Amino acid sequence: MKIFSESHKTVFVVDHCPYMAESCRQHVEFDMLVKNRTQGIIPLAPISKSLWTCSVESSMEYCRIMYDIFPFKKLVNFIVSDSGAHVLNSWTQEDQNLQELMAALAAVGPPNPRADPECCSILHGLVAAVETLCKITEYQHEARTLLMENAERVGNRGRIICITNAKSDSHVRMLEDCVQETIHEHNKLAANSDHLMQIQRCELVLIHTYPVGEDSLVSDRPKKELSAVLTSEVHSVRAGRHLATKLNTLVQQHFDLASTTITNIPMKEEQHANTSANYDVELLHHKDAHVDFLKSGDTHLGGSSREGPFKETVTLKWCTPRTNHIELHYCTGAYRISPVDVNSRPSSCLTNFLLNGRSVLLEQPRKSGSKVISHMLSSHGGEIFLHVLSSSRSILEDPPSISEGCGGRVTDYRITDFGEFMRENRLTPFLDPRYKIDGSLEVPLERAKDQLEKHTRYWPMIISQTTIFNMQAVVPLASVIVKESLTEEDVLNCQKTIYNLVDMERKNDPLPISTVGTRGKGPKRDEQYRIMWNELETLVRAHINNSEKHQRVLECLMACRSKPPEEEERKKRGRKREDKEDKSEKAVKDYEQEKSWQDSERLKGILERGKEELAESEIIKDSPDSPEPPNKKPLVEIDETPPVEKSKGPVSLLSLWSNRINTANSRKHQEFAGRLNSVNNRAELYQHLKEENGMETTENGKASRQ
Amino acid sequence: MDDYDKTCLESALVGVCNIVQQEWGGAIPCQVVLVTDGCLGIGRGSLRHSLATHNQRSESNRFPLPFPFPSKLYIMCMANLEELQSTDSLDCLERLIDLNNGEGQIFTIDGPLCLKNVQSMFGKLIDLAYTPFHAILKCGHLTADVQVFPRPEPFVVDEEIDPIPKVINTDLEIVGFIDIADISSPPVLSRHLVLPIALNKEGDEVGTGITDDNEDENSANQIAGKIPNFCVLLHGSLKVEGMVAIVQLGPEWHGMLYSQADSKKKSNLMMSLFEPGPEPLPWLGKMAQLGPISDAKENPYGEDDNKSPFPLQPKNKRSYAQNVTVWIKPSGLQTDVQKILRNARKLPEKTQTFYKELNRLRKAALAFGFLDLLKGVADMLERECTLLPDTAHPDAAFQLTHAAKQLKLASTGASEYAAYDHNVTPLQTDFSGSSTERL
């Protein structure tokens, strides 16, 4: 794919000489008489368009289709030529729309049939076209700036579409020679200029148009290389609809377009609202939307469009959409469309339906008769796209479920909390540039990453790893402490939260620390509060560097929490069952010293694992996607294999084989109990001591009674 | 001799070509491994013959290379380099790779032909083509080691401007979240399974946590299954909330993570890659301009989550959304004239629509230099005026005459009357006060 191909720059040069005021001699009836009123009235005489009108409306139609499908990076410069060249717009993106061009054309007006033909020439326009092709577009400029020393990679190619009335083949040759010479001259100029670019390739498309019924004085000629830079082709076309058809064919060629006809569109009849007939609408789009048909050769060509080499259209059948069901389709491409007949009733019905937010699936009729949904029409922000849906076999057939993989057996993920977290971290566009305090440009996406960093400094993934996030009372503090800066009110709320917790402790309110799966009462109330305070402190400490106000929250917390941790620690030392918690406290302290987050993350792991064994939350929040707890199998059956070989990549055939042999052998003897229960080949000794302390190892939230 | 017991590489490649396209279409990258003894066959159908006639092909018997899908052709020669070099075999095989746009490689055996050396040759292929892609999925401080399958392919954005293929980072950083309805089935380059993996201290993969169905379950996988993993949490929440996570894959390259359900029971964390570039999806705008909602003055999703900042509206409307005027077919012109006429007969009730349609026609006629039409429509309006029934509102005649006069003036092309931006406005009459009220 090349951005700067010939179709990056298109120059229209339209003849505005007196001859173009001539009628195209194709009549248009405009006074269509309505029934019941026809008596005695003679309709007004039909009128006909001038060669100029035909040229202008055909080129506008070319631009309409091009702008619909390529609103960016494909640019048009419109030049009108008579006694001089009138350049109607520039390469800038703001100038690239139909309204601007129409207004400029209206200002030029139709050619003056009484002007002196001797002073008028299409040559003025052609010279201006070459000149304008040397001018750099904003996209070329941007790419050159970006590439720095590789700026020469940015190409400068273009196309000149010239609509004129030539006198003869030799007149055409004269025009070609003139373009050739002008390119040569301007390339010399451009070589010495910073803001001009040399033309590398130029396609000249000369369209000779003449009134219907006259003989053409100019012969058609296919594309021919005139020089290394210039190619030229000549089309001799009758005016009127023939010219429009020619330009429609050209726009398809120039921009690699293809046609799709949507059939079977049910539409309410204007007169009979309760009946509906089926209609067809032809759309143009980039040909890549047909890539699967082109390659597989399974094209189902309707072939109902107009004459010419581009009459091929792929027919796709409308599938009446179900109710607004939001689904993420596997879509391999999305291409903007343009209706061929934009104002016809079927076209506008289809486009309005889509613009109102409905999507339509399209079915590809296959020779075999099987039904395949291959495309989807959908609008996004007022633009309609033809989406290509993947209809071939997926290479990801029957993948393992997430519940079968790492972490898949854990059942108490904080799914709802993380959902809330995701909603808080949704993205929104910031179109106006923002600046940081130091005046540098602020990238909104970097702000989004910063926020995620702050919000995840302390974020336990499972319910049984946390106490504070299971407590409604902590929410006011937890929701604001992650902010970059706090207001006075935020601080006050945090303080209130802390006082509230102190109050709860004084009243000896129960905490949502799990006692499930523990024999006896579980940790004593004061220990529960100690765990809670520790966790809260971890959360607040993670944010003290955000601002001075965060610091104040910590100070409040430290002042209020029940006992100084040192004293606590001393008291607890020696109590065997608190062993693990000591570690966790140490973890918190370690963390205070080194603010490195990666490390604390690891230490937190230790802390969390300790708690996991210690407690199982009373409040099991919903986690709808958590898998079922694993089936308890008789212990002997579990795991008779050695741990997986620590090899990179997939399991080798050898290891599969030796695993098999080992398994077979191991069945012949009773496995050593320690190895059976080992973790990473390490067995914990004296496990019964734990049980005697009223604790039990928990597995997956369920007590394992051995 | 039967065709099937004859070396005929071209038929084999044609067969591969057909099978891949039938099964997977033309977009899925495919690695084709050709195992050969290095003999190219004899006579018709031999590779030498195929290559010799390569330039004389028609569309119907196109040479299968380059494959019509993204591909790598690996040629495994059961022969060592010296043997191959003694004939032109190697040159012919190299031509094959060249014909596949250089995508692929030839492997030969080091040393004598024996099982060990063949194994080592295939070992090299595995290392080159089948190494899993390991990455770290990050969302702030929440992380998980993952394998991305299939391996994401490098991508060339523009062979002229930026010819170096882009490769995705091994750090996959989540930057934020978007609702599925807002991301709206975006086009993607490829999609991949994101499988959490357990790594030991050395960083070697211990397992994917996936327990095999057969009896030899291994303990490491069992344990990995029980350690909380961020992927599982993320997947669960994405599924419940109907959202996707936007993930940064490299500089100006993004993708999305989402939950993909294979069936009612099975679902998975998937990653799709957008096309590299600053603005892969027009309806989201520039990726760099997406920021956290907390930076916005008010929540763009609304307090009750009832609105959305997406899709972004483009500056200019497309032709089908802006009521453009196209008169290429006579029916287009006739419809527009009829609209004016229909409203003319309902004056003064339809004064406003009448003038709106009139001005639309006037503008287009001026732009197209179609002044005869203005004259024609003016004549028509004058005729309508004479046909007004006695019961007609007096204002109707005034408006028709006024409109006809304005069109006539514009049809002269004189700049004071034919200005494109000028709009014909209703004539202020003694009656018009009441008529404008009705609009």
Coordinates of N, CA and C in Angstrom, one line a residue, chain A residues 177-262:
Chain A
D177 N 2.1 17.3 -25.5 CA 3.5 17.9 -25.6 C 3.6 19.0 -24.6
C178 N 2.6 19.8 -24.5 CA 2.6 21.0 -23.7 C 2.8 20.5 -22.2
V179 N 2.0 19.5 -21.8 CA 2.1 19.0 -20.4 C 3.5 18.5 -20.2
Q180 N 4.0 17.7 -21.1 CA 5.3 17.1 -21.0 C 6.4 18.2 -20.8
E181 N 6.3 19.2 -21.6 CA 7.3 20.3 -21.5 C 7.2 21.1 -20.2
T182 N 5.9 21.3 -19.8 CA 5.7 22.1 -18.6 C 6.2 21.3 -17.4
I183 N 6.0 20.0 -17.4 CA 6.5 19.1 -16.3 C 8.0 19.3 -16.2
H184 N 8.7 19.2 -17.4 CA 10.1 19.3 -17.4 C 10.6 20.6 -16.8
E185 N 9.9 21.7 -17.2 CA 10.3 23.0 -16.7 C 10.1 23.1 -15.2
H186 N 8.9 22.7 -14.8 CA 8.6 22.9 -13.4 C 9.4 22.0 -12.5
N187 N 9.8 20.8 -13.0 CA 10.6 19.9 -12.2 C 12.0 20.6 -11.9
K188 N 12.4 21.3 -12.9 CA 13.7 22.1 -12.7 C 13.6 23.1 -11.6
L189 N 12.4 23.8 -11.7 CA 12.2 24.8 -10.7 C 12.1 24.2 -9.3
A190 N 11.3 23.1 -9.3 CA 11.1 22.4 -8.0 C 12.4 21.9 -7.4
A191 N 13.3 21.5 -8.2 CA 14.6 20.9 -7.7 C 15.3 21.9 -6.8
N192 N 15.1 23.2 -7.1 CA 15.8 24.2 -6.3 C 14.9 24.9 -5.3
S193 N 13.8 24.2 -4.9 CA 12.9 24.8 -4.0 C 12.6 23.9 -2.8
D194 N 12.4 24.5 -1.7 CA 12.1 23.7 -0.5 C 10.6 23.3 -0.4
H195 N 9.8 24.2 -0.9 CA 8.3 24.0 -0.7 C 7.6 23.5 -2.0
L196 N 8.4 23.1 -3.0 CA 7.9 22.5 -4.2 C 8.5 21.1 -4.3
M197 N 7.7 20.2 -4.9 CA 8.3 18.8 -5.1 C 8.3 18.5 -6.6
Q198 N 9.3 17.8 -7.0 CA 9.3 17.4 -8.4 C 8.3 16.3 -8.6
I199 N 7.7 16.4 -9.8 CA 6.7 15.4 -10.2 C 7.4 14.1 -10.6
Q200 N 7.1 13.0 -10.0 CA 7.8 11.7 -10.3 C 7.0 11.0 -11.4
R201 N 5.7 11.0 -11.2 CA 4.8 10.3 -12.2 C 3.6 11.2 -12.4
C202 N 3.1 11.3 -13.6 CA 1.9 12.1 -13.8 C 1.1 11.3 -14.9
E203 N -0.2 11.1 -14.5 CA -1.1 10.4 -15.4 C -2.0 11.5 -16.0
L204 N -1.9 11.6 -17.3 CA -2.8 12.6 -18.0 C -4.0 11.8 -18.6
V205 N -5.2 12.2 -18.1 CA -6.4 11.6 -18.7 C -7.2 12.7 -19.5
L206 N -7.1 12.6 -20.8 CA -7.7 13.6 -21.6 C -9.1 13.1 -22.1
I207 N -10.1 13.9 -21.7 CA -11.4 13.5 -22.1 C -12.0 14.5 -23.1
H208 N -12.1 14.1 -24.3 CA -12.7 14.9 -25.4 C -14.2 14.7 -25.4
T209 N -15.0 15.8 -25.2 CA -16.4 15.6 -25.1 C -17.1 16.4 -26.2
Y210 N -18.2 15.9 -26.8 CA -18.8 16.6 -27.9 C -20.3 16.3 -27.9
P211 N -21.1 17.2 -28.5 CA -22.5 17.1 -28.5 C -23.0 15.7 -29.1
V212 N -24.0 15.2 -28.5 CA -24.6 13.9 -29.0 C -25.1 14.1 -30.4
G213 N -24.7 13.2 -31.3 CA -25.2 13.3 -32.7 C -24.1 13.8 -33.6
E214 N -23.1 14.4 -33.0 CA -21.9 14.8 -33.9 C -20.9 13.7 -34.0
D215 N -20.1 13.8 -35.0 CA -19.0 12.9 -35.1 C -17.8 13.4 -34.3
S216 N -17.1 12.4 -33.7 CA -15.9 12.8 -32.9 C -14.8 13.0 -33.8
L217 N -14.0 14.1 -33.6 CA -12.9 14.4 -34.4 C -11.6 13.8 -33.7
V218 N -11.8 13.2 -32.6 CA -10.6 12.7 -31.8 C -10.8 11.2 -31.6
S219 N -9.7 10.5 -31.7 CA -9.9 9.0 -31.5 C -9.4 8.6 -30.1
D220 N -10.1 7.6 -29.6 CA -9.7 7.0 -28.3 C -8.3 6.5 -28.3
R221 N -7.6 6.6 -27.2 CA -6.2 5.9 -27.2 C -6.0 5.5 -25.8
P222 N -5.6 4.2 -25.7 CA -5.3 3.6 -24.3 C -4.1 4.3 -23.7
K223 N -3.8 4.0 -22.5 CA -2.7 4.6 -21.8 C -1.4 4.3 -22.5
K224 N -0.6 5.4 -22.6 CA 0.7 5.2 -23.3 C 1.7 6.0 -22.5
E225 N 2.9 5.5 -22.4 CA 4.0 6.2 -21.8 C 4.6 7.3 -22.7
L226 N 4.5 8.5 -22.4 CA 5.1 9.6 -23.2 C 6.5 9.8 -22.8
S227 N 6.8 9.6 -21.5 CA 8.1 9.7 -21.0 C 8.2 9.0 -19.7
A228 N 9.3 9.0 -19.0 CA 9.4 8.3 -17.8 C 8.5 8.9 -16.7
V229 N 8.1 10.1 -16.9 CA 7.3 10.8 -15.9 C 5.8 10.8 -16.3
L230 N 5.6 10.9 -17.6 CA 4.2 11.2 -18.1 C 3.6 10.0 -18.9
T231 N 2.4 9.6 -18.5 CA 1.6 8.7 -19.3 C 0.3 9.5 -19.7
S232 N -0.2 9.1 -20.8 CA -1.4 9.8 -21.3 C -2.4 8.8 -21.9
E233 N -3.7 9.1 -21.7 CA -4.7 8.3 -22.4 C -5.8 9.3 -22.9
V234 N -6.4 8.9 -23.9 CA -7.4 9.8 -24.5 C -8.8 9.1 -24.6
H235 N -9.8 9.8 -24.1 CA -11.2 9.2 -24.2 C -12.0 10.2 -25.0
S236 N -12.7 9.7 -26.0 CA -13.5 10.5 -26.8 C -15.0 10.1 -26.4
V237 N -15.7 11.0 -25.7 CA -17.0 10.7 -25.1 C -18.1 11.7 -25.5
R238 N -19.2 11.2 -25.9 CA -20.4 12.1 -26.1 C -20.8 12.7 -24.8
A239 N -21.3 13.9 -24.8 CA -21.7 14.6 -23.6 C -22.9 13.9 -23.0
G240 N -23.5 14.6 -22.0 CA -24.7 14.1 -21.4 C -24.4 12.9 -20.5
R241 N -25.3 11.9 -20.4 CA -25.1 10.8 -19.5 C -23.8 10.0 -19.8
H242 N -23.4 10.0 -21.1 CA -22.3 9.2 -21.5 C -21.0 9.7 -20.8
L243 N -20.9 11.0 -20.7 CA -19.8 11.6 -20.0 C -19.8 11.2 -18.5
A244 N -21.0 11.3 -17.9 CA -21.1 10.9 -16.5 C -20.7 9.4 -16.3
T245 N -21.1 8.6 -17.2 CA -20.8 7.2 -17.1 C -19.3 7.0 -17.2
K246 N -18.7 7.7 -18.1 CA -17.2 7.6 -18.3 C -16.5 8.0 -17.0
L247 N -16.9 9.1 -16.4 CA -16.2 9.5 -15.2 C -16.5 8.6 -14.0
N248 N -17.7 8.0 -14.0 CA -18.0 7.0 -13.0 C -17.0 5.7 -13.1
T249 N -16.8 5.3 -14.4 CA -15.9 4.2 -14.7 C -14.5 4.6 -14.2
L250 N -14.1 5.8 -14.5 CA -12.7 6.3 -14.2 C -12.5 6.4 -12.7
V251 N -13.5 6.9 -12.0 CA -13.3 7.0 -10.5 C -13.1 5.6 -9.9
Q252 N -13.8 4.6 -10.5 CA -13.6 3.2 -10.0 C -12.2 2.7 -10.3
Q253 N -11.7 3.0 -11.5 CA -10.4 2.6 -11.9 C -9.3 3.3 -11.1
H254 N -9.5 4.6 -11.0 CA -8.4 5.4 -10.3 C -8.3 5.1 -8.8
F255 N -9.4 4.7 -8.2 CA -9.4 4.5 -6.7 C -9.6 3.1 -6.3
D256 N -9.4 2.1 -7.3 CA -9.5 0.7 -7.0 C -10.9 0.4 -6.3
L257 N -11.9 0.8 -7.0 CA -13.2 0.6 -6.4 C -13.9 -0.6 -7.0
A258 N -14.9 -1.1 -6.2 CA -15.7 -2.2 -6.7 C -17.1 -2.0 -6.4
S259 N -18.0 -2.7 -7.0 CA -19.4 -2.5 -6.8 C -20.1 -3.7 -6.1
T260 N -21.0 -3.4 -5.2 CA -21.8 -4.4 -4.5 C -23.2 -4.0 -4.6
T261 N -24.0 -4.9 -5.0 CA -25.5 -4.6 -5.1 C -26.2 -5.4 -4.0
I262 N -26.9 -4.6 -3.1 CA -27.6 -5.2 -2.1 C -29.0 -5.5 -2.6

